[in-house]
Steps between C-alpha positions, in 0.01 A plus 500: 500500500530124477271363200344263787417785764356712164289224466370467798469861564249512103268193643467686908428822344271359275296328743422752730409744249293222348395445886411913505318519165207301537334388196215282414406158452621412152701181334757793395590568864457169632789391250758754518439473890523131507826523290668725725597304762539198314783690278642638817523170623711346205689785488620441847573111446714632177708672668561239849551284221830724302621599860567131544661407184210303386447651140279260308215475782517870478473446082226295542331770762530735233343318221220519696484810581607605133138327425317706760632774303312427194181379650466804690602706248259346200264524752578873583549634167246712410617578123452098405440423131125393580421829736368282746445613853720373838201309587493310191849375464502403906215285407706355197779410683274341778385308235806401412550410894215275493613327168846389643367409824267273383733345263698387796204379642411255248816370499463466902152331451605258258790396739270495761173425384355436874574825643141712524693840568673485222195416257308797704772769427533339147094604433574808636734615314422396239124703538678786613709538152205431287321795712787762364344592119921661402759287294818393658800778523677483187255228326195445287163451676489188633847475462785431743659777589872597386682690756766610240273570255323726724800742533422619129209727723773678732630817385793511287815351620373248754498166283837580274674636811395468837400170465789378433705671777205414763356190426658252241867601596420288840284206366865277516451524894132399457533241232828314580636307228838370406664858402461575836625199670772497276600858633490375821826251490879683482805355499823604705840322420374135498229557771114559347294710700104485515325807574141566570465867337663710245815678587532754235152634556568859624266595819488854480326417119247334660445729768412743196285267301308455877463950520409414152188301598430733803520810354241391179226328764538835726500722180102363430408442804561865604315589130190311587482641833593865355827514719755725362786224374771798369662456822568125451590527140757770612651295759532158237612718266772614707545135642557382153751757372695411829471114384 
């Protein structure tokens, strides 16, 4: 089966057996149900992306999705160095949330000093993060958070390995510099050609790196849920051996 149509098949299934297995009202379920769809949903735009030969949007996709990974994940993981609970690390990373978003809002307020919505959401915000008593993800109390630094709490192999094949292997198509405009010109007798995306980036990799993504957010949402995930891990095992 096509890695795409696997993919698709691992998110359907998983959502109506979510849909059949009711559970209650708990930040747990709320997340790995809010992150279903979302994943889905990248997942999709990945691969419309690589089907039209438009590789570093789908790069940049991925990054992101690589970070849902981990968030979910550190979130998820139930072995973490501190033995805190699900609840506790959602409410870290919301923390987190709040701390980013109202950094961006100062910066909006001092631009625009005049605008009462802004200094509204600023104050609440702001009284929202100071509500959550946990330290940042990967930082002191009080501390900002550090997003790689918070990968040392994921089990073994996720920082020195995955990491780098999911997330900071496509930060050049989220952080463009001048490597990556430079790998954009080629030259052909005395003609120089400009292109806007890399040519020797091979699709069917990042098809893999995308069942990558899919099959560890399905893997722990099916866990939290108690759904059976053998089947899927058979099926991307397979997928990968084929790949």
């Amino acid at each position: 089966m096509e890695i795409d149509k696997t993919i698709n098949k691992w998110f359907q299934e998983t959502a109506d057996e979510i849909n059949a297995n009711h559970k209650p009202d708990k930040p747990k379920y709320d997340l790995a149900a809010n992150t279903l769809p979302l994943a889905h949903n990248y997942c999709n735009a990945v691969f419309i992306l690589l089907d039209n030969d438009k590789k570093l949007p789908a790069m940049a996709l991925l990054r992101i999705l690589g970070e849902l990974v981990f968030r979910l994940i550190w979130c998820l993981y139930k072995d973490n160095p501190q033995k805190e609970s699900v609840d506790v690390r959602i409410q870290r990373w919301l923390k987190e949330s709040y701390h980013q978003r109202e950094k961006h809002l100062r910066k909006l307020h001092l631009a625009f000093p005049d605008q009462k919505d802004i200094k509204k959401e600023l104050e609440y915000v702001k009284n929202e993060k100071e509500k959550i008593p946990y330290e940042f993800p990967g930082g002191n109390k009080g501390k900002k958070g550090n997003f790689y630094e918070s990968l040392e709490e994921l089990p073994p192999g996720y920082k020195d390995q995955l990491y780098l094949l999911l997330y900071s292997k496509h930060n050049i198509a989220i952080h463009i510099d001048m490597l990556v405009l430079s790998k954009l010109i080629s030259q052909k007798e005395n003609v120089r050609q400009f292109s806007g995306d890399f040519d020797d980036v091979d699709t069917g990799e990042l098809k893999m790196r995308c069942m990558d993504c899919a099959f560890h957010i399905i893997s722990y949402i099916r866990i939290v849920y108690d759904l059976n995930y053998e089947k899927v891990k058979a099926e991307y095992l397979e997928v990968k051996k084929k790949n």
